[in-house]
Amino acid sequence: MPAPGILVTGGAGFIGSHTCVALIAAGYRPVVLDTLVNSDARSLKRVACITGIEPVLVRADVRDAAALDRAFAAHPVRAVVHLAGLKAVGESVADPLGYYDVNLAGTLSLVQAMGRAGVRTLVFSSSATVYGDSHPSPIPESAACNAVNPYGRTKAMVESVLADLSRSDGRWGIACLRYFNPVGAHESGLLGELPHGPPNNLMPYVAQVAAGERDCLVVHGADYDTADGTGVRDYVHVMDVAEGHVAALRHAACRPGVLMTNLGTGHGASVLDVVSAFERASGRRIALRIGPRRPGDAPAYWADARGAFLALGWRARRDLDQMCADSWRWQAANPHGFDDPAPAFAANLPRFQDNSGADTDANINSNVGHSHA
C-alpha cells in the first residue's frame, strides 16, 4: 500500500523540513509546495540524507490558484500541513499589507483549492503571538486572542476563518497549532535554522556568537521581574514541534471540527538560561552585553501545555540542553548553511524513529474527498 501523500506548504523551511522528516518516519509521503523565497531546496536533499526519501518539490505560491489546482491534480494527497507564510514581527509592522496578503489571502486561496480537490484535512501553523502580551503565564488555549502586531493578527484571523469553515461544513478536520519558540535542529546536524541576514531569534544568534560570526549577544533588558532579570520564553525543540504536526494530522484526519492547541514545553527559560546551556553545549564562552528593554517585550511568556497532551497525546520530550546541543551541532557542521557538504558523521547515525505516539495511519482518509482518497 503506497504511503499517504501529505502536501506540506513551506516544507523547505526550518519547521517544514523537520516536519517532512517526522512525516516520513511516520509513514507518510510529503509533497512540498514552496516558493523558496525564504527557504532552500537543498534542505530537501538533507531530508533525504536523514530518511532515505527526498520529498517531491512543487515550486509555487499558495496565492496562485491555478498552480494549486495543478499541484493537487499531479500529486494526490490526503491532507495538508500549512506552514507557508511570512513570520517576522518587525517586518509585519513595516509591511502589514504584505503579511495580510501572504498569510491571510494565501490561506484562503489554499483552503479554496483544497475544497476543489476534495481534501478536507488541514494542520495549520499558527503562533502564540495570537495571545498578545498581557496574559499571565502559563497561557492556556482559553486565553483571549489579543494579538498586538500584524503578524499575530494574521494568524488569529486565519484561525477564525478556519473555525467558521469547520462550522459551515462538518466534513473538515482542522488542527491549529500555536507554537511558542521553536529552536534547535535535527540531531544529525543535517538540518537546522538558516536565517537570511541577522537572526531574529535568540538561539541562532547565540550560535553565531559561539561560532565567532558575531561579536556578542545584546540582552534586551536585565531588569524584568524574573529570576535573573532577563526575559523568559518557552523554547521548544523543532523536532518536538515536527512530531506535534504528525499527532495533529492524525487527530484532524479522524475528528471533524477544529482544534486550537499550544505547542510548548510548559516551562520558561530566561535569556541567561539559554546562554548558559549553549556555553555547556559548545564549550565556548558567549560574549554578551546588557542593553535596554525593547518596547512591547513581555517579561515572561510560556505555554500551558496540557491541552496538546490531552487532545493529541503529545508532549515535548527534549530539554533545553538538547536544544542547544543540536543547534550547536548544526552550526558547527554547517557554518555556511547548505553551501557546506553534508556532515560525514551523519551517515553513521541511525534513521530517525517515529516518536509521535500514534499506532496507525489507517484512518487518515476519513475526512478526505473521493477525488484524492
C-alpha positions as semicolon CSV with decimal commas, in nm:
position;residue;x (nm);y (nm);z (nm)
1;M;0,000;0,000;0,000
2;P;0,154;0,334;-0,100
3;A;0,233;0,586;0,171
4;P;-0,040;0,851;0,219
5;G;0,053;1,176;0,046
6;I;0,059;1,496;0,252
7;L;0,101;1,841;0,095
8;V;0,339;2,048;0,309
9;T;0,331;2,416;0,219
10;G;0,652;2,591;0,321
11;G;0,809;2,247;0,352
12;A;1,160;2,358;0,256
13;G;1,184;2,597;0,552
14;F;1,308;2,545;0,907
15;I;0,998;2,390;1,062
16;G;0,881;2,249;0,729
17;S;1,192;2,044;0,655
18;H;1,194;1,896;1,005
19;T;0,823;1,819;0,969
20;C;0,900;1,633;0,646
21;V;1,146;1,416;0,841
22;A;0,882;1,339;1,103
23;L;0,615;1,268;0,840
24;I;0,839;1,025;0,651
25;A;0,933;0,850;0,974
26;A;0,561;0,812;1,050
27;G;0,489;0,651;0,713
28;Y;0,369;0,949;0,509
29;R;0,486;1,081;0,172
30;P;0,536;1,460;0,190
31;V;0,488;1,671;-0,120
32;V;0,645;2,012;-0,061
33;L;0,494;2,329;-0,208
34;D;0,726;2,626;-0,155
35;T;0,823;2,950;-0,330
36;L;1,182;2,915;-0,196
37;V;1,179;3,290;-0,125
38;N;1,282;3,238;0,238
39;S;1,396;2,877;0,216
40;D;1,635;2,650;0,028
41;A;1,554;2,347;-0,186
42;R;1,876;2,184;-0,064
43;S;1,705;2,127;0,270
44;L;1,507;1,852;0,098
45;K;1,833;1,682;-0,006
46;R;1,923;1,681;0,363
47;V;1,583;1,530;0,444
48;A;1,676;1,251;0,201
49;C;2,011;1,202;0,377
50;I;1,826;1,151;0,706
51;T;1,530;0,943;0,587
52;G;1,635;0,789;0,256
53;I;1,343;0,963;0,084
54;E;1,352;1,302;-0,088
55;P;1,018;1,485;-0,087
56;V;0,877;1,599;-0,419
57;L;0,912;1,976;-0,459
58;V;0,648;2,189;-0,631
59;R;0,774;2,545;-0,664
60;A;0,459;2,754;-0,634
61;D;0,285;3,022;-0,429
62;V;-0,023;2,945;-0,218
63;R;-0,182;3,259;-0,361
64;D;-0,170;3,109;-0,713
65;A;-0,500;2,922;-0,751
66;A;-0,410;2,765;-1,086
67;A;-0,077;2,638;-0,952
68;L;-0,251;2,486;-0,652
69;D;-0,505;2,311;-0,873
70;R;-0,220;2,168;-1,083
71;A;-0,038;2,053;-0,770
72;F;-0,341;1,872;-0,631
73;A;-0,408;1,710;-0,969
74;A;-0,049;1,596;-1,021
75;H;0,017;1,483;-0,664
76;P;-0,288;1,326;-0,499
77;V;-0,271;1,389;-0,125
78;R;-0,494;1,311;0,170
79;A;-0,422;1,614;0,385
80;V;-0,236;1,945;0,400
81;V;0,012;2,077;0,657
82;H;0,014;2,453;0,601
83;L;0,341;2,614;0,711
84;A;0,393;2,867;0,431
85;G;0,386;3,231;0,534
86;L;0,576;3,535;0,650
87;K;0,681;3,532;1,015
88;A;0,889;3,833;1,123
89;V;0,704;4,052;1,373
90;G;0,902;4,367;1,297
91;E;0,864;4,323;0,924
92;S;0,489;4,278;0,968
93;V;0,469;4,621;1,132
94;A;0,658;4,777;0,841
95;D;0,465;4,588;0,572
96;P;0,124;4,489;0,711
97;L;-0,042;4,457;0,371
98;G;0,222;4,212;0,257
99;Y;0,154;3,999;0,562
100;Y;-0,223;4,006;0,518
101;D;-0,175;3,916;0,152
102;V;0,054;3,616;0,208
103;N;-0,069;3,485;0,542
104;L;-0,442;3,556;0,520
105;A;-0,523;3,571;0,148
106;G;-0,276;3,289;0,083
107;T;-0,452;3,063;0,331
108;L;-0,792;3,147;0,182
109;S;-0,655;3,053;-0,161
110;L;-0,517;2,726;-0,027
111;V;-0,835;2,624;0,154
112;Q;-1,045;2,701;-0,154
113;A;-0,813;2,483;-0,364
114;M;-0,839;2,207;-0,106
115;G;-1,217;2,223;-0,133
116;R;-1,199;2,194;-0,510
117;A;-0,971;1,891;-0,475
118;G;-1,185;1,725;-0,210
119;V;-0,909;1,740;0,053
120;R;-1,054;1,847;0,389
121;T;-0,791;1,759;0,648
122;L;-0,568;2,051;0,747
123;V;-0,300;2,125;1,006
124;F;-0,234;2,498;1,029
125;S;0,083;2,660;1,158
126;S;-0,044;2,924;1,397
127;S;0,152;3,106;1,667
128;A;0,146;3,200;2,033
129;T;0,154;3,562;1,914
130;V;-0,225;3,533;1,877
131;Y;-0,247;3,580;2,256
132;G;-0,074;3,917;2,269
133;D;0,144;4,013;2,563
134;S;-0,097;4,079;2,850
135;H;-0,170;3,727;2,979
136;P;0,000;3,576;3,284
137;S;0,190;3,254;3,219
138;P;0,132;2,969;3,172
139;I;-0,104;3,067;2,891
140;P;-0,394;2,827;2,821
141;E;-0,578;2,794;2,492
142;S;-0,879;2,959;2,656
143;A;-0,690;3,290;2,692
144;A;-0,832;3,568;2,476
145;C;-0,660;3,638;2,146
146;N;-0,532;3,995;2,168
147;A;-0,250;3,999;1,912
148;V;-0,051;4,322;1,922
149;N;0,113;4,314;1,577
150;P;0,005;4,239;1,219
151;Y;0,181;3,902;1,214
152;G;-0,011;3,780;1,517
153;R;-0,335;3,924;1,382
154;T;-0,294;3,735;1,053
155;K;-0,266;3,411;1,249
156;A;-0,567;3,492;1,466
157;M;-0,773;3,586;1,159
158;V;-0,686;3,260;0,984
159;E;-0,789;3,067;1,295
160;S;-1,126;3,246;1,286
161;V;-1,168;3,170;0,916
162;L;-1,094;2,802;0,974
163;A;-1,332;2,784;1,270
164;D;-1,608;2,937;1,056
165;L;-1,530;2,693;0,775
166;S;-1,549;2,399;1,013
167;R;-1,885;2,515;1,149
168;S;-2,025;2,558;0,798
169;D;-1,904;2,223;0,664
170;G;-1,876;1,929;0,901
171;R;-1,656;1,732;0,663
172;W;-1,348;1,937;0,757
173;G;-1,099;1,824;1,020
174;I;-0,864;2,106;1,122
175;A;-0,593;2,150;1,385
176;C;-0,437;2,492;1,455
177;L;-0,102;2,466;1,633
178;R;0,001;2,768;1,837
179;Y;0,380;2,739;1,853
180;F;0,576;2,915;2,122
181;N;0,951;2,938;2,037
182;P;1,074;2,655;1,809
183;V;1,453;2,619;1,829
184;G;1,725;2,359;1,790
185;A;1,799;2,138;1,492
186;H;1,782;1,778;1,380
187;E;2,013;1,560;1,587
188;S;2,206;1,454;1,276
189;G;2,345;1,802;1,219
190;L;2,197;1,792;0,868
191;L;1,903;2,026;0,921
192;G;1,867;2,345;1,120
193;E;1,765;2,707;1,115
194;L;1,917;2,910;0,831
195;P;1,846;3,281;0,892
196;H;1,860;3,521;0,600
197;G;2,062;3,808;0,743
198;P;2,087;3,876;1,118
199;P;1,881;3,621;1,311
200;N;1,553;3,745;1,456
201;N;1,552;3,470;1,717
202;L;1,773;3,421;2,022
203;M;1,921;3,075;1,974
204;P;2,058;3,110;1,618
205;Y;2,204;3,445;1,723
206;V;2,374;3,283;2,023
207;A;2,501;3,006;1,792
208;Q;2,658;3,262;1,560
209;V;2,827;3,434;1,855
210;A;2,965;3,098;1,969
211;A;3,094;3,034;1,616
212;G;3,268;3,371;1,605
213;E;3,043;3,509;1,333
214;R;2,912;3,784;1,563
215;D;3,093;3,973;1,836
216;C;2,842;3,949;2,117
217;L;2,481;3,900;2,215
218;V;2,287;4,207;2,321
219;V;2,049;4,116;2,603
220;H;1,747;4,343;2,573
221;G;1,673;4,420;2,936
222;A;1,804;4,265;3,257
223;D;1,567;4,438;3,498
224;Y;1,249;4,235;3,446
225;D;1,066;4,078;3,738
226;T;1,212;3,735;3,663
227;A;1,460;3,515;3,849
228;D;1,766;3,664;3,679
229;G;1,613;3,983;3,539
230;T;1,610;3,870;3,175
231;G;1,310;3,779;2,962
232;V;1,165;3,430;2,991
233;R;1,025;3,234;2,696
234;D;0,901;2,882;2,621
235;Y;1,163;2,728;2,391
236;V;1,053;2,403;2,227
237;H;1,268;2,173;2,015
238;V;1,185;2,188;1,646
239;M;1,165;1,808;1,627
240;D;0,910;1,808;1,907
241;V;0,715;2,062;1,702
242;A;0,752;1,841;1,394
243;E;0,619;1,542;1,584
244;G;0,333;1,762;1,703
245;H;0,230;1,805;1,340
246;V;0,214;1,429;1,294
247;A;-0,002;1,392;1,604
248;A;-0,226;1,679;1,491
249;L;-0,258;1,529;1,144
250;R;-0,378;1,201;1,288
251;H;-0,624;1,385;1,511
252;A;-0,768;1,602;1,232
253;A;-0,799;1,306;0,996
254;C;-1,045;1,122;1,219
255;R;-1,214;1,401;1,417
256;P;-1,417;1,657;1,222
257;G;-1,418;2,006;1,367
258;V;-1,140;2,244;1,464
259;L;-0,881;2,209;1,740
260;M;-0,677;2,502;1,874
261;T;-0,382;2,388;2,083
262;N;-0,050;2,515;2,214
263;L;0,281;2,354;2,126
264;G;0,527;2,435;2,402
265;T;0,712;2,273;2,689
266;G;0,505;2,433;2,962
267;H;0,823;2,578;3,113
268;G;1,006;2,906;3,068
269;A;1,379;2,963;3,020
270;S;1,545;3,302;3,055
271;V;1,792;3,456;2,812
272;L;2,072;3,380;3,057
273;D;1,948;3,021;3,093
274;V;1,984;2,981;2,716
275;V;2,329;3,139;2,718
276;S;2,448;2,907;2,997
277;A;2,308;2,598;2,825
278;F;2,470;2,698;2,497
279;E;2,805;2,751;2,667
280;R;2,780;2,397;2,804
281;A;2,688;2,259;2,462
282;S;2,959;2,441;2,268
283;G;3,234;2,461;2,526
284;R;3,269;2,828;2,434
285;R;3,202;3,148;2,618
286;I;2,917;3,361;2,483
287;A;3,010;3,728;2,499
288;L;2,716;3,948;2,590
289;R;2,627;4,297;2,695
290;I;2,315;4,432;2,857
291;G;2,106;4,672;2,654
292;P;1,776;4,850;2,716
293;R;1,442;4,679;2,703
294;R;1,267;4,662;2,367
295;P;0,923;4,823;2,356
296;G;0,647;4,564;2,375
297;D;0,857;4,275;2,506
298;A;0,676;4,077;2,775
299;P;0,878;3,980;3,084
300;A;0,771;3,615;3,077
301;Y;0,575;3,406;2,829
302;W;0,523;3,031;2,833
303;A;0,257;2,777;2,743
304;D;0,008;2,577;2,936
305;A;0,098;2,258;2,751
306;R;-0,166;2,028;2,897
307;G;-0,413;2,072;2,610
308;A;-0,190;1,913;2,347
309;F;-0,129;1,612;2,569
310;L;-0,500;1,564;2,638
311;A;-0,607;1,613;2,274
312;L;-0,312;1,466;2,085
313;G;-0,116;1,256;2,331
314;W;0,177;1,487;2,253
315;R;0,428;1,643;2,486
316;A;0,769;1,797;2,431
317;R;1,041;1,542;2,513
318;R;1,365;1,731;2,450
319;D;1,507;1,969;2,710
320;L;1,697;2,297;2,676
321;D;2,036;2,125;2,688
322;Q;1,942;1,908;2,390
323;M;1,802;2,209;2,202
324;C;2,136;2,386;2,244
325;A;2,347;2,077;2,169
326;D;2,157;2,009;1,846
327;S;2,166;2,376;1,746
328;W;2,543;2,388;1,803
329;R;2,599;2,064;1,608
330;W;2,413;2,218;1,313
331;Q;2,602;2,547;1,339
332;A;2,944;2,384;1,374
333;A;2,889;2,140;1,088
334;N;2,728;2,395;0,854
335;P;2,890;2,736;0,909
336;H;2,787;2,834;0,557
337;G;2,449;2,665;0,566
338;F;2,367;2,432;0,281
339;D;2,672;2,553;0,089
340;D;2,868;2,313;0,309
341;P;2,869;1,942;0,225
342;A;2,656;1,721;0,441
343;P;2,848;1,629;0,758
344;A;3,027;1,298;0,709
345;F;2,934;1,172;1,055
346;A;2,564;1,191;0,972
347;A;2,587;0,883;0,751
348;N;2,662;0,674;1,057
349;L;2,362;0,790;1,258
350;P;2,053;0,568;1,290
351;R;1,748;0,660;1,090
352;F;1,507;0,891;1,270
353;Q;1,239;0,694;1,454
354;D;0,870;0,779;1,485
355;N;0,819;0,909;1,839
356;S;0,485;1,083;1,788
357;G;0,295;0,822;1,986
358;A;0,023;0,703;1,747
359;D;-0,008;0,344;1,630
360;T;-0,157;0,358;1,283
361;D;-0,249;0,577;0,992
362;A;-0,530;0,351;0,876
363;N;-0,792;0,621;0,924
364;I;-0,600;0,907;0,764
365;N;-0,850;0,934;0,479
366;S;-1,163;0,969;0,692
367;N;-1,205;1,339;0,616
368;V;-1,081;1,326;0,259
369;G;-1,294;1,372;-0,050
370;H;-1,314;1,097;-0,309
371;S;-1,102;1,274;-0,569
372;H;-0,783;1,221;-0,367
373;A;-0,862;0,934;-0,133
